Short mmCIF file of C-alpha atoms in Angstrom, two decimals:
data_model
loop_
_atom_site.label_atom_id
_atom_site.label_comp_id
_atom_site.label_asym_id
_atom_site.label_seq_id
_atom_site.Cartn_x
_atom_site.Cartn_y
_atom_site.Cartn_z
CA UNK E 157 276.91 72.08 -8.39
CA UNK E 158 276.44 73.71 -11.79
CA UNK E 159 279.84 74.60 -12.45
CA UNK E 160 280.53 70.84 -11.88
CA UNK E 161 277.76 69.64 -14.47
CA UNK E 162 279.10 72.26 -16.54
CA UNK E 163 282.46 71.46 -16.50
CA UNK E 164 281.86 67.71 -17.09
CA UNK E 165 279.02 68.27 -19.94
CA UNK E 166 281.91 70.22 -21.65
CA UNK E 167 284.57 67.38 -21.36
CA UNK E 168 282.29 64.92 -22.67
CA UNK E 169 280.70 67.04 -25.72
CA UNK E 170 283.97 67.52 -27.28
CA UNK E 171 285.49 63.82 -26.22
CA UNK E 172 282.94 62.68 -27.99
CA UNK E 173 283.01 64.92 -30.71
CA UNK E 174 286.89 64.12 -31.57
CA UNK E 175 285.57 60.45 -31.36
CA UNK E 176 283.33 61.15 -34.15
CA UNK E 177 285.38 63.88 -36.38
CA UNK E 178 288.92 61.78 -36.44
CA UNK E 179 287.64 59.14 -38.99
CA UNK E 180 286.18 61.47 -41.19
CA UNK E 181 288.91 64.07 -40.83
CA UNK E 182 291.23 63.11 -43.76
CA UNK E 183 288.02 62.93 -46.01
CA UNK E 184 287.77 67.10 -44.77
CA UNK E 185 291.32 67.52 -45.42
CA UNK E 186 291.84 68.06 -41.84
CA UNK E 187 295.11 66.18 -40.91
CA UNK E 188 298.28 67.06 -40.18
CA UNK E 189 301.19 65.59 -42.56
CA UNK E 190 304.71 64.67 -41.06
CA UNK E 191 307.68 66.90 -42.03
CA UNK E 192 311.36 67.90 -41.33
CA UNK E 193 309.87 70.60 -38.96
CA UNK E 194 307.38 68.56 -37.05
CA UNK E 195 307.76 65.23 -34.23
CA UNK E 196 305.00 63.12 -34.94
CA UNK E 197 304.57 60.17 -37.73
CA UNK E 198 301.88 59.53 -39.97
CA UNK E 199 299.04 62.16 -40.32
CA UNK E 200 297.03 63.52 -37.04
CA UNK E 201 293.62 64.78 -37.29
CA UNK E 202 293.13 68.65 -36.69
CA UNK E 203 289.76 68.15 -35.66
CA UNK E 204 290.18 69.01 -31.53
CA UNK E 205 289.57 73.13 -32.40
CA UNK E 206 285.83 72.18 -33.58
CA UNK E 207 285.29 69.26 -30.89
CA UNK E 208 286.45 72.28 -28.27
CA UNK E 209 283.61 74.91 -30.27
CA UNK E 210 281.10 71.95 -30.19
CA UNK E 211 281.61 71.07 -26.30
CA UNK E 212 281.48 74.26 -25.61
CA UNK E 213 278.42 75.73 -27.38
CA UNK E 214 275.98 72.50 -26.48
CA UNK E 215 276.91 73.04 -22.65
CA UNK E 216 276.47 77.32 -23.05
CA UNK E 217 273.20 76.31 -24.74
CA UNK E 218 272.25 73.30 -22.50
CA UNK E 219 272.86 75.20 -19.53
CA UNK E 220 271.37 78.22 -20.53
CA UNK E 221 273.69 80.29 -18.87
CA UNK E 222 272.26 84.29 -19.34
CA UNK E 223 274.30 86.65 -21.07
CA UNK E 224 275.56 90.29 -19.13
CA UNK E 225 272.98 92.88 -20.38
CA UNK E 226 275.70 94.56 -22.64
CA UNK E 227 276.91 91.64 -24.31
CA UNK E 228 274.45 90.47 -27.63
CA UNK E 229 274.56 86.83 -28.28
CA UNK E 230 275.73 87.32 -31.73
CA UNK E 231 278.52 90.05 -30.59
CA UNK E 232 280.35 86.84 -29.07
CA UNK E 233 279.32 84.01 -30.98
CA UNK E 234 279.79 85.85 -34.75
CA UNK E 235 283.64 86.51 -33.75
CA UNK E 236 283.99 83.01 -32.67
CA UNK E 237 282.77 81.66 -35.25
CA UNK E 238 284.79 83.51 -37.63
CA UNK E 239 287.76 82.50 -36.12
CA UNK E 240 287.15 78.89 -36.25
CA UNK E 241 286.14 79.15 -40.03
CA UNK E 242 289.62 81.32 -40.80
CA UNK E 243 291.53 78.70 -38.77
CA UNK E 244 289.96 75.43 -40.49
CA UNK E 245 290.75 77.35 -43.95
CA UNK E 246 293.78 78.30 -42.28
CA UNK E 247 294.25 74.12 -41.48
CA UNK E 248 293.05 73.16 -45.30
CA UNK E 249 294.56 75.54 -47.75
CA UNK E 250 297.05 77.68 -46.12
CA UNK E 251 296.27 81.35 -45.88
CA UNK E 252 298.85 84.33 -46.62
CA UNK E 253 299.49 86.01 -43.30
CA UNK E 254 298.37 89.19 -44.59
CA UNK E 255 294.47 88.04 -45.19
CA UNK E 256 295.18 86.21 -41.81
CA UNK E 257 295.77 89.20 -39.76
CA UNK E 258 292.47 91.31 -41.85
CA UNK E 259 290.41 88.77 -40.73
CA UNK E 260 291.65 88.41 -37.24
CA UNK E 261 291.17 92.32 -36.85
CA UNK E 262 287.92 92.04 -38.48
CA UNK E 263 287.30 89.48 -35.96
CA UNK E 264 288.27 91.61 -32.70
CA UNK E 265 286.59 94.66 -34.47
CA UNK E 266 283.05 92.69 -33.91
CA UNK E 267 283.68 91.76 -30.70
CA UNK E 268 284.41 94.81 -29.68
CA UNK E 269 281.10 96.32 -31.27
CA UNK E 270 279.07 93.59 -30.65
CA UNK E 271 280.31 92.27 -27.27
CA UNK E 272 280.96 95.89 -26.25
CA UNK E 273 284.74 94.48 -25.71
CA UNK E 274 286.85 97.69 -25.05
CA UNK E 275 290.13 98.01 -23.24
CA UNK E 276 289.16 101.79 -22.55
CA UNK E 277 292.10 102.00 -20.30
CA UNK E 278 295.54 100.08 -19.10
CA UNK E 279 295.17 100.93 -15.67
CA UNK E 280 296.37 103.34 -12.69
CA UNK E 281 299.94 103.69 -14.57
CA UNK E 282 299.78 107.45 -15.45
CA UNK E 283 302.88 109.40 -14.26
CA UNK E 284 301.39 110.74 -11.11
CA UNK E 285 299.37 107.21 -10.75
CA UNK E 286 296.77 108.28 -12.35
CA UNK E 287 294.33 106.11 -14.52
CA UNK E 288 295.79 105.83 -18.10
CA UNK E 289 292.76 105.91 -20.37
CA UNK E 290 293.22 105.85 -24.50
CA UNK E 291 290.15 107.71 -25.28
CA UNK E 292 290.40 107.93 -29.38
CA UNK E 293 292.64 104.99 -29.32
CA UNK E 294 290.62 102.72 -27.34
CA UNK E 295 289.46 100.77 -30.71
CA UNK E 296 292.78 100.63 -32.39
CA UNK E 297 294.41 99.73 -29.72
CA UNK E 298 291.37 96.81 -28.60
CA UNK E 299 292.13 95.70 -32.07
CA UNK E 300 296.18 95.48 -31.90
CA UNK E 301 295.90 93.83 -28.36
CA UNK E 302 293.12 91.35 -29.55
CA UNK E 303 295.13 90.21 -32.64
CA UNK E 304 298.34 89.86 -30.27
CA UNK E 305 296.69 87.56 -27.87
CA UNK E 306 295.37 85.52 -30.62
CA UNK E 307 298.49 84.51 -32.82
CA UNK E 308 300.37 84.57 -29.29
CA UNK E 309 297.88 81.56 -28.22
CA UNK E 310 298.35 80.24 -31.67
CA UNK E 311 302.23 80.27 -31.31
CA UNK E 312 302.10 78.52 -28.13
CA UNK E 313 300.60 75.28 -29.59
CA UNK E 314 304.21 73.30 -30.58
CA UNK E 315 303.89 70.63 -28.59
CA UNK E 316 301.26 68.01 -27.69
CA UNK E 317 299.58 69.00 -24.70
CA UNK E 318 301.16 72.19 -24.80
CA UNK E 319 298.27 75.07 -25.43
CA UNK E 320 295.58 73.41 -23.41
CA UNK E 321 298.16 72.79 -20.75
CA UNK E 322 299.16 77.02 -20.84
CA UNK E 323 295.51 77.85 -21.45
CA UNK E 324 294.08 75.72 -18.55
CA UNK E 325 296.78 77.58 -16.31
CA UNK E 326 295.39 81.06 -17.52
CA UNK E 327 291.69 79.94 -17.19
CA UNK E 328 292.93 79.06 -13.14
CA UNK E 329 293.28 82.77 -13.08
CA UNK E 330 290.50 84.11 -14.98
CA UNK E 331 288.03 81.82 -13.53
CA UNK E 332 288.87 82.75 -10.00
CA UNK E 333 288.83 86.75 -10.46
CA UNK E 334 285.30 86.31 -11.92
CA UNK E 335 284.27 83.96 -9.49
CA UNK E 336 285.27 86.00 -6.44
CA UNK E 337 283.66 89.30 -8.01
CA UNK E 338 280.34 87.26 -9.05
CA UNK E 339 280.67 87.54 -12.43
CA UNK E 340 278.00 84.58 -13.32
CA UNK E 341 278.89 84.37 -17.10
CA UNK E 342 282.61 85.28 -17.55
CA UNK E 343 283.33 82.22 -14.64
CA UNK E 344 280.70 79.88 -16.49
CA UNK E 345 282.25 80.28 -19.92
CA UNK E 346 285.57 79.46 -18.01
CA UNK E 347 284.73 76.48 -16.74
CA UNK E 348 282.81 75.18 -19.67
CA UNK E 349 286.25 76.32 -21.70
CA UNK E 350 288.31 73.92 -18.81
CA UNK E 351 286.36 71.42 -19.47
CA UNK E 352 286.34 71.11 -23.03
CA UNK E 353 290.22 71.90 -22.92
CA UNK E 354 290.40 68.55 -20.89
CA UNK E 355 288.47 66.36 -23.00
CA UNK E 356 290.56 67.79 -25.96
CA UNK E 357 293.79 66.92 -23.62
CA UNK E 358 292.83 63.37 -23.43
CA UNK E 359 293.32 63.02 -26.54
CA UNK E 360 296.43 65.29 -27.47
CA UNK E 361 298.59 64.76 -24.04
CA UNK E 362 301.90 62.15 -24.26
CA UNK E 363 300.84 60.11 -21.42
CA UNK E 364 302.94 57.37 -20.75
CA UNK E 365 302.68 54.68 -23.42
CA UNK E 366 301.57 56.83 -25.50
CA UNK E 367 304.00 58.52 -28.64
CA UNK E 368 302.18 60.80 -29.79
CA UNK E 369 298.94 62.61 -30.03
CA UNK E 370 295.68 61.34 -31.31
CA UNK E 371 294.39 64.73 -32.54
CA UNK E 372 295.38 68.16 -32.86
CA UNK E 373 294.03 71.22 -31.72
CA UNK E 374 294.69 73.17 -35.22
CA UNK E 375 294.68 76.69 -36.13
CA UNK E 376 290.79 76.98 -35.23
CA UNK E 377 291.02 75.95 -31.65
CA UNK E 378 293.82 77.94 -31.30
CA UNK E 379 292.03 81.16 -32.80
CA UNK E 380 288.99 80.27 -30.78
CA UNK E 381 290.70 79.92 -27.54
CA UNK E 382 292.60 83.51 -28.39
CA UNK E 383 289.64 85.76 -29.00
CA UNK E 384 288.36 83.79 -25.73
CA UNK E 385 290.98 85.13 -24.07
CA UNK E 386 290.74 88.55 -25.53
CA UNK E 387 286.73 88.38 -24.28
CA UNK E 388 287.24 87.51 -21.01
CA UNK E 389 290.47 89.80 -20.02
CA UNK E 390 289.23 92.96 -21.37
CA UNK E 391 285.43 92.13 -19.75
CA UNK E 392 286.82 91.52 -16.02
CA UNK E 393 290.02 94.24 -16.63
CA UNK E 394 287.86 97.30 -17.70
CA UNK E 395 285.23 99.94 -16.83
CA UNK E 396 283.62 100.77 -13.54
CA UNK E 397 282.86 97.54 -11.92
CA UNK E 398 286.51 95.85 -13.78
CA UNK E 399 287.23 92.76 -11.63
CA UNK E 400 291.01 93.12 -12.22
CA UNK E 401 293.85 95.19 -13.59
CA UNK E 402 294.97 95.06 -16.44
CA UNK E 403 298.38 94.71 -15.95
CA UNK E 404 297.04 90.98 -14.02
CA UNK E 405 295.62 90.11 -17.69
CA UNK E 406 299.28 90.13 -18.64
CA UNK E 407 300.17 87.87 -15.87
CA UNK E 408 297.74 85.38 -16.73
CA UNK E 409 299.71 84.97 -20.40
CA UNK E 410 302.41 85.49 -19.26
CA UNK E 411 304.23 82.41 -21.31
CA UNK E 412 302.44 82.99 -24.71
CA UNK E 413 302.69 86.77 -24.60
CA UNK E 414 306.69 87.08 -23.48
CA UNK E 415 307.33 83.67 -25.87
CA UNK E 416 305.74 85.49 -28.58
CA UNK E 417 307.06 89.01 -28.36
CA UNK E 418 310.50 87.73 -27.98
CA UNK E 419 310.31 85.93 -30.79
CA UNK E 420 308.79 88.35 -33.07
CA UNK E 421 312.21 90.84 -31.94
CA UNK E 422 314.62 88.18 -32.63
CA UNK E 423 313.29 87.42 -36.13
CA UNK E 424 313.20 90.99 -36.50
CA UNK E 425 316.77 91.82 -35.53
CA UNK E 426 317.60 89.46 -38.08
CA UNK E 427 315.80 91.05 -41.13
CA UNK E 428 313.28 87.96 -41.25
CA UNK E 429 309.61 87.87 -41.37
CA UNK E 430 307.89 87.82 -38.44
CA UNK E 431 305.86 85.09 -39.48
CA UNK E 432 308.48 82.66 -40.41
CA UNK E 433 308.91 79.19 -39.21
CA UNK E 434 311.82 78.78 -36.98
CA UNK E 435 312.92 76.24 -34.11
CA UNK E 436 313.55 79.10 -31.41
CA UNK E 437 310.08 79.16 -29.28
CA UNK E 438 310.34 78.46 -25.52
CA UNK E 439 309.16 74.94 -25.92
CA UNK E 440 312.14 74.64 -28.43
CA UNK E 441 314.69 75.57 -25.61
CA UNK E 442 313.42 73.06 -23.40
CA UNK E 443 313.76 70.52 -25.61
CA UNK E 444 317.88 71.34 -26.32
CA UNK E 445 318.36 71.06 -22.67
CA UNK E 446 317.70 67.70 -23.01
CA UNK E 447 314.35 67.87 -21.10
CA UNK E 448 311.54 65.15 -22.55
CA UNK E 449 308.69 66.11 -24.63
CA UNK E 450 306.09 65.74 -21.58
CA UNK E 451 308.66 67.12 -19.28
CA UNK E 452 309.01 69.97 -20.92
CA UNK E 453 304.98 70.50 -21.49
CA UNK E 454 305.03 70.18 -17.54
CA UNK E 455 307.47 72.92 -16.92
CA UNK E 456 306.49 75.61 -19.20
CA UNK E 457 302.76 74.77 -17.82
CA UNK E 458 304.30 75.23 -14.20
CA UNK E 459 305.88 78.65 -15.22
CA UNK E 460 302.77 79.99 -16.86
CA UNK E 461 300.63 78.95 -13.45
CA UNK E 462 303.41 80.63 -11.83
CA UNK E 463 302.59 83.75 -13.58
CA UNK E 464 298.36 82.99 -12.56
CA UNK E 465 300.00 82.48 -8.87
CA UNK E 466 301.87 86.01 -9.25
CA UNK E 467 299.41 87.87 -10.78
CA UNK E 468 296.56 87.08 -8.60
CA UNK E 469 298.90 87.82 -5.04
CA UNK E 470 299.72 90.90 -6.85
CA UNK E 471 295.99 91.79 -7.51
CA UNK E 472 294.56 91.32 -4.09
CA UNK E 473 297.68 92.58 -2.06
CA UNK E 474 296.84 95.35 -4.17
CA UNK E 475 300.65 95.80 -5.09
CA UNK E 476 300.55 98.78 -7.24
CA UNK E 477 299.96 97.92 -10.86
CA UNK E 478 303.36 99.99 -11.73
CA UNK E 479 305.45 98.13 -9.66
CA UNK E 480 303.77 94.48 -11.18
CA UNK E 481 304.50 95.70 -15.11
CA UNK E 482 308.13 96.28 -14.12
CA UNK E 483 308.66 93.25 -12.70
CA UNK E 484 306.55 91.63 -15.98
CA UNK E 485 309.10 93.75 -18.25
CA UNK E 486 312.20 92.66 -16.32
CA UNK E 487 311.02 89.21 -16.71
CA UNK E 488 311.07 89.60 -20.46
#
Protein backbone atom coordinates (compact mmCIF):
# COMPACT_ATOMS: atom_id res chain seq x y z
CA UNK A 1 0.00 0.00 0.00
CA UNK A 2 2.89 2.43 0.50
CA UNK A 3 4.65 1.83 -2.56
CA UNK A 4 1.28 2.72 -4.22
CA UNK A 5 0.86 6.15 -2.25
CA UNK A 6 4.35 6.58 -3.02
CA UNK A 7 4.32 6.08 -6.44
CA UNK A 8 1.23 8.29 -7.01
CA UNK A 9 2.45 11.23 -4.50
CA UNK A 10 5.51 11.25 -6.89
CA UNK A 11 3.46 11.53 -10.21
CA UNK A 12 1.47 14.24 -8.91
CA UNK A 13 4.39 16.43 -7.15
CA UNK A 14 6.18 16.82 -10.31
CA UNK A 15 2.80 17.06 -12.69
CA UNK A 16 2.11 19.69 -10.81
CA UNK A 17 5.32 21.14 -10.56
CA UNK A 18 5.81 21.31 -14.58
CA UNK A 19 2.27 22.95 -14.36
CA UNK A 20 3.70 25.65 -12.37
CA UNK A 21 7.50 26.00 -13.80
CA UNK A 22 6.43 26.08 -17.78
CA UNK A 23 5.06 29.71 -17.63
CA UNK A 24 7.79 31.04 -15.84
CA UNK A 25 10.43 28.99 -17.65
CA UNK A 26 11.42 31.42 -20.48
CA UNK A 27 11.64 34.23 -17.75
CA UNK A 28 14.63 31.49 -16.16
CA UNK A 29 16.01 31.04 -19.50
CA UNK A 30 14.94 27.54 -19.40
CA UNK A 31 13.55 26.73 -22.93
CA UNK A 32 14.61 24.97 -25.61
CA UNK A 33 15.03 26.98 -29.08
CA UNK A 34 14.25 25.20 -32.51
CA UNK A 35 17.22 24.44 -34.81
CA UNK A 36 18.52 22.54 -37.94
CA UNK A 37 19.46 19.69 -35.46
CA UNK A 38 16.31 19.44 -33.44
CA UNK A 39 12.22 18.25 -34.42
CA UNK A 40 10.16 20.39 -32.48
CA UNK A 41 8.80 24.16 -33.27
CA UNK A 42 8.74 27.04 -31.16
CA UNK A 43 10.59 26.94 -27.75
CA UNK A 44 9.86 23.96 -25.06
CA UNK A 45 10.38 24.47 -21.49
CA UNK A 46 13.34 22.46 -19.84
CA UNK A 47 11.75 22.57 -16.65
CA UNK A 48 10.68 18.47 -16.30
CA UNK A 49 14.52 17.68 -14.64
CA UNK A 50 13.48 20.01 -11.51
CA UNK A 51 9.61 18.97 -11.50
CA UNK A 52 11.25 15.14 -11.42
CA UNK A 53 13.87 16.49 -8.22
CA UNK A 54 10.77 18.24 -6.67
CA UNK A 55 8.32 15.06 -6.93
CA UNK A 56 10.73 13.17 -5.81
CA UNK A 57 12.20 14.84 -2.69
CA UNK A 58 8.50 15.96 -1.19
CA UNK A 59 7.40 12.15 -1.46
CA UNK A 60 11.19 10.84 0.14
CA UNK A 61 10.43 13.51 2.75
CA UNK A 62 6.61 13.01 3.06
CA UNK A 63 7.01 9.47 3.39
CA UNK A 64 9.77 9.46 5.55
CA UNK A 65 11.27 6.59 4.15
CA UNK A 66 14.66 5.70 6.59
CA UNK A 67 17.91 5.77 5.12
CA UNK A 68 20.42 2.26 5.20
CA UNK A 69 22.71 2.90 8.24
CA UNK A 70 25.75 3.55 5.87
CA UNK A 71 24.24 5.94 3.68
CA UNK A 72 24.25 9.92 5.27
CA UNK A 73 21.43 11.97 4.05
CA UNK A 74 23.68 14.53 2.66
CA UNK A 75 26.08 11.74 0.93
CA UNK A 76 22.97 11.29 -1.55
CA UNK A 77 21.19 14.38 -1.61
CA UNK A 78 24.61 16.82 -1.99
CA UNK A 79 25.50 14.76 -5.33
CA UNK A 80 22.05 15.18 -6.54
CA UNK A 81 21.83 18.29 -6.08
CA UNK A 82 24.93 19.14 -7.76
CA UNK A 83 23.97 17.52 -10.69
CA UNK A 84 20.78 19.28 -11.16
CA UNK A 85 22.54 22.73 -10.58
CA UNK A 86 25.47 21.68 -13.36
CA UNK A 87 22.66 20.53 -15.69
CA UNK A 88 20.31 23.77 -15.34
CA UNK A 89 23.72 25.83 -15.95
CA UNK A 90 24.39 23.25 -18.36
CA UNK A 91 20.50 24.16 -19.91
CA UNK A 92 21.18 28.20 -19.50
CA UNK A 93 24.67 29.01 -20.56
CA UNK A 94 26.27 26.11 -22.11
CA UNK A 95 29.18 24.57 -20.29
CA UNK A 96 32.62 23.38 -21.97
CA UNK A 97 32.67 19.62 -21.69
CA UNK A 98 35.79 19.70 -19.88
CA UNK A 99 34.28 21.63 -16.57
CA UNK A 100 31.29 19.24 -17.36
CA UNK A 101 33.05 16.07 -16.82
CA UNK A 102 35.17 17.82 -13.33
CA UNK A 103 32.04 18.36 -11.96
CA UNK A 104 30.38 15.16 -12.83
CA UNK A 105 33.48 13.31 -11.20
CA UNK A 106 33.33 15.63 -8.39
CA UNK A 107 29.84 14.62 -8.23
CA UNK A 108 30.37 10.64 -8.14
CA UNK A 109 33.49 11.34 -5.89
CA UNK A 110 30.81 12.50 -3.02
CA UNK A 111 28.66 9.91 -3.49
CA UNK A 112 30.97 7.58 -3.19
CA UNK A 113 32.33 9.14 0.20
CA UNK A 114 29.27 10.20 1.42
CA UNK A 115 26.84 7.48 0.27
CA UNK A 116 29.63 4.94 0.81
CA UNK A 117 28.93 4.14 -3.12
CA UNK A 118 31.82 1.74 -4.12
CA UNK A 119 31.93 -0.76 -6.92
CA UNK A 120 34.68 -2.70 -4.83
CA UNK A 121 34.43 -5.46 -7.29
CA UNK A 122 32.92 -6.54 -10.96
CA UNK A 123 31.99 -9.82 -9.96
CA UNK A 124 32.95 -13.72 -10.04
CA UNK A 125 34.84 -13.06 -13.56
CA UNK A 126 38.46 -13.79 -12.43
CA UNK A 127 40.23 -16.38 -14.68
CA UNK A 128 39.64 -19.35 -12.50
CA UNK A 129 36.01 -17.74 -11.55
CA UNK A 130 37.15 -16.15 -8.97
CA UNK A 131 35.77 -12.77 -7.53
CA UNK A 132 37.47 -9.85 -9.43
CA UNK A 133 37.97 -7.17 -6.80
CA UNK A 134 39.92 -3.62 -7.76
CA UNK A 135 41.26 -2.97 -4.41
CA UNK A 136 43.38 0.49 -5.07
CA UNK A 137 41.27 1.11 -8.04
CA UNK A 138 37.98 0.78 -6.53
CA UNK A 139 37.62 4.82 -6.40
CA UNK A 140 38.94 5.58 -9.80
CA UNK A 141 37.27 3.22 -11.28
CA UNK A 142 33.61 4.16 -9.10
CA UNK A 143 34.40 7.49 -10.56
CA UNK A 144 34.96 6.47 -14.45
CA UNK A 145 31.84 4.09 -14.23
CA UNK A 146 29.68 6.83 -12.44
CA UNK A 147 30.52 9.54 -15.06
CA UNK A 148 29.78 6.84 -17.91
CA UNK A 149 26.35 6.07 -16.72
CA UNK A 150 25.59 9.64 -16.39
CA UNK A 151 26.36 11.25 -19.90
CA UNK A 152 25.17 7.68 -21.25
CA UNK A 153 21.56 8.56 -19.61
CA UNK A 154 22.11 12.03 -20.86
CA UNK A 155 22.75 10.79 -24.50
CA UNK A 156 19.75 8.74 -24.48
CA UNK A 157 17.32 11.71 -24.17
CA UNK A 158 16.80 12.55 -28.29
CA UNK A 159 13.50 11.98 -28.51
CA UNK A 160 10.29 12.89 -26.65
CA UNK A 161 9.43 10.24 -24.41
CA UNK A 162 12.56 8.65 -25.01
CA UNK A 163 14.75 8.70 -21.51
CA UNK A 164 11.85 8.24 -19.18
CA UNK A 165 10.60 5.54 -21.49
CA UNK A 166 14.51 3.64 -21.24
CA UNK A 167 14.77 4.70 -17.60
CA UNK A 168 11.30 3.37 -16.51
CA UNK A 169 12.43 -0.01 -18.26
CA UNK A 170 15.71 -0.05 -16.09
CA UNK A 171 13.85 1.00 -12.86
CA UNK A 172 11.47 -2.50 -13.80
CA UNK A 173 14.72 -4.16 -13.06
CA UNK A 174 16.19 -2.38 -10.26
CA UNK A 175 13.04 -2.13 -8.39
CA UNK A 176 12.39 -5.81 -8.50
CA UNK A 177 16.06 -7.06 -7.37
CA UNK A 178 15.63 -4.75 -4.32
CA UNK A 179 12.27 -5.68 -3.72
CA UNK A 180 12.83 -9.43 -3.71
CA UNK A 181 16.08 -9.03 -1.43
CA UNK A 182 14.13 -6.49 1.02
CA UNK A 183 16.00 -3.71 0.38
CA UNK A 184 13.30 -1.08 1.96
CA UNK A 185 15.03 2.13 0.59
CA UNK A 186 16.78 1.26 -2.75
CA UNK A 187 12.95 -0.21 -3.95
CA UNK A 188 11.24 3.02 -2.35
CA UNK A 189 13.48 5.50 -4.13
CA UNK A 190 12.56 3.37 -7.28
CA UNK A 191 9.23 3.68 -7.19
CA UNK A 192 9.07 7.24 -6.09
CA UNK A 193 11.69 7.74 -9.28
CA UNK A 194 8.70 5.71 -11.58
CA UNK A 195 6.44 7.78 -10.51
CA UNK A 196 7.81 11.04 -11.02
CA UNK A 197 9.23 9.70 -14.46
CA UNK A 198 5.43 9.26 -15.35
CA UNK A 199 4.12 12.47 -14.40
CA UNK A 200 7.14 13.99 -16.34
CA UNK A 201 5.97 11.53 -19.37
CA UNK A 202 2.62 13.05 -19.46
CA UNK A 203 3.84 15.81 -20.40
CA UNK A 204 6.86 14.96 -22.82
CA UNK A 205 5.27 11.65 -24.60
CA UNK A 206 3.78 12.13 -28.52
CA UNK A 207 0.50 10.73 -27.75
CA UNK A 208 -1.75 10.77 -30.46
CA UNK A 209 -2.91 14.29 -31.31
CA UNK A 210 -0.31 15.49 -29.89
CA UNK A 211 3.08 16.98 -32.10
CA UNK A 212 5.21 17.49 -29.85
CA UNK A 213 6.23 17.73 -26.28
CA UNK A 214 5.06 20.14 -23.70
CA UNK A 215 8.30 20.13 -21.66
CA UNK A 216 11.61 18.77 -21.65
CA UNK A 217 13.46 16.82 -19.35
CA UNK A 218 16.89 18.94 -19.84
CA UNK A 219 20.34 18.29 -18.93
CA UNK A 220 19.39 18.30 -15.04
CA UNK A 221 16.91 15.52 -15.12
CA UNK A 222 19.03 13.73 -17.16
CA UNK A 223 22.14 14.15 -14.73
CA UNK A 224 19.83 13.46 -11.84
CA UNK A 225 18.38 10.34 -13.18
CA UNK A 226 22.26 9.16 -14.06
CA UNK A 227 23.89 9.47 -10.67
CA UNK A 228 20.42 7.72 -9.62
CA UNK A 229 21.35 5.07 -11.52
CA UNK A 230 24.92 5.01 -10.50
CA UNK A 231 23.40 4.93 -6.58
CA UNK A 232 21.24 2.29 -6.92
CA UNK A 233 23.42 -0.29 -9.21
CA UNK A 234 26.52 -0.11 -7.29
CA UNK A 235 24.29 -0.29 -3.72
CA UNK A 236 22.33 -3.65 -4.77
CA UNK A 237 25.60 -5.00 -7.10
CA UNK A 238 28.31 -4.81 -4.30
CA UNK A 239 29.66 -6.03 -0.93
CA UNK A 240 28.54 -8.89 1.23
CA UNK A 241 24.85 -8.80 1.23
CA UNK A 242 24.98 -7.34 -2.95
CA UNK A 243 21.47 -8.12 -4.26
CA UNK A 244 22.81 -8.65 -7.82
CA UNK A 245 25.81 -8.97 -10.10
CA UNK A 246 27.24 -6.68 -11.55
CA UNK A 247 27.39 -7.77 -14.82
CA UNK A 248 23.01 -7.61 -14.39
CA UNK A 249 23.66 -3.69 -13.73
CA UNK A 250 24.86 -3.73 -17.32
CA UNK A 251 21.81 -5.44 -18.48
CA UNK A 252 19.56 -3.08 -16.99
CA UNK A 253 21.29 -0.16 -19.42
CA UNK A 254 21.77 -2.01 -21.71
CA UNK A 255 20.41 0.64 -24.57
CA UNK A 256 22.11 3.81 -23.11
CA UNK A 257 25.38 2.09 -22.25
CA UNK A 258 25.94 0.04 -25.82
CA UNK A 259 24.23 3.39 -27.70
CA UNK A 260 26.72 5.40 -26.00
CA UNK A 261 29.93 3.44 -26.21
CA UNK A 262 29.35 2.81 -29.80
CA UNK A 263 29.04 6.08 -30.48
CA UNK A 264 31.88 7.45 -28.62
CA UNK A 265 34.20 4.61 -31.01
CA UNK A 266 32.70 5.75 -34.15
CA UNK A 267 33.39 9.45 -33.53
CA UNK A 268 36.63 8.33 -32.47
CA UNK A 269 37.62 6.29 -35.50
CA UNK A 270 36.93 9.31 -37.27
CA UNK A 271 39.34 11.77 -35.49
CA UNK A 272 36.21 13.74 -33.99
CA UNK A 273 35.44 14.75 -30.55
CA UNK A 274 33.71 12.60 -28.57
CA UNK A 275 31.42 15.13 -27.54
CA UNK A 276 30.27 16.32 -30.85
CA UNK A 277 26.80 16.60 -32.11
CA UNK A 278 26.01 14.12 -34.72
CA UNK A 279 22.72 12.37 -36.15
CA UNK A 280 24.08 8.67 -35.60
CA UNK A 281 22.45 7.60 -32.03
CA UNK A 282 20.17 4.52 -32.02
CA UNK A 283 17.07 6.60 -31.95
CA UNK A 284 18.57 8.23 -35.17
CA UNK A 285 18.60 4.76 -36.99
CA UNK A 286 15.15 4.15 -36.24
CA UNK A 287 14.04 7.06 -37.55
CA UNK A 288 15.91 6.37 -41.32
CA UNK A 289 14.08 3.16 -41.42
CA UNK A 290 11.20 5.00 -41.79
CA UNK A 291 9.79 4.04 -38.32
CA UNK A 292 7.54 7.11 -36.61
CA UNK A 293 8.75 9.22 -33.89
CA UNK A 294 6.49 7.30 -31.15
CA UNK A 295 7.16 4.10 -32.92
CA UNK A 296 10.44 4.28 -32.63
CA UNK A 297 10.35 5.53 -28.72
CA UNK A 298 8.26 2.17 -28.38
CA UNK A 299 10.84 -0.08 -29.84
CA UNK A 300 14.02 1.04 -28.41
CA UNK A 301 11.91 1.06 -24.94
CA UNK A 302 10.95 -2.68 -25.82
CA UNK A 303 14.70 -3.57 -26.47
CA UNK A 304 15.97 -1.94 -23.33
CA UNK A 305 13.07 -4.01 -21.18
CA UNK A 306 14.34 -6.77 -23.15
CA UNK A 307 17.68 -6.33 -21.69
CA UNK A 308 15.70 -5.91 -17.76
CA UNK A 309 13.90 -9.34 -19.02
CA UNK A 310 17.50 -10.90 -19.83
CA UNK A 311 19.31 -9.74 -17.14
CA UNK A 312 17.05 -10.65 -14.39
CA UNK A 313 16.53 -14.64 -15.97
CA UNK A 314 20.19 -14.52 -16.09
CA UNK A 315 20.50 -13.42 -12.36
CA UNK A 316 18.24 -15.89 -10.73
CA UNK A 317 19.03 -18.95 -13.08
CA UNK A 318 22.22 -18.04 -11.75
CA UNK A 319 23.81 -18.31 -15.34
CA UNK A 320 27.35 -17.62 -14.66
CA UNK A 321 28.15 -13.94 -14.79
CA UNK A 322 31.03 -14.84 -17.52
CA UNK A 323 28.89 -16.39 -19.80
CA UNK A 324 26.09 -13.15 -19.43
CA UNK A 325 29.10 -10.37 -20.26
CA UNK A 326 29.88 -12.34 -23.41
CA UNK A 327 26.72 -12.46 -24.62
CA UNK A 328 26.40 -8.41 -23.47
CA UNK A 329 29.79 -7.89 -25.56
CA UNK A 330 28.59 -9.87 -28.59
CA UNK A 331 25.55 -7.83 -28.51
CA UNK A 332 27.62 -4.70 -28.90
Amino acid sequence: MQSILTWTTALLVTSLSIALLRPVAASLGLVDRPSSRKNHSGNVPLVGGLAVATGLLVTLVAFDIPLPDSVSGWGLVGPCLLMIAIGVWDDVRKVSSNVRLLLQAAAVVALAIGANVRITDLGYLGLGGELLTLGLVALPFTIFAGVGVINAVNMSDGLDGLCGLLSLAALVGLGLVAAIAGREFEFMLCVALAGALVGFLAFNFRFPGRKQAKTFLGDGGSYLIGILFVFLTVRLSQGPDAAMTPVTALWFLLVPLLDTVGMILRRLHRGRSPFAADREHLHHVVLLALFTFTETVLVIGALALTGVGIGLAGLYARVPESLMLAVFLAIG
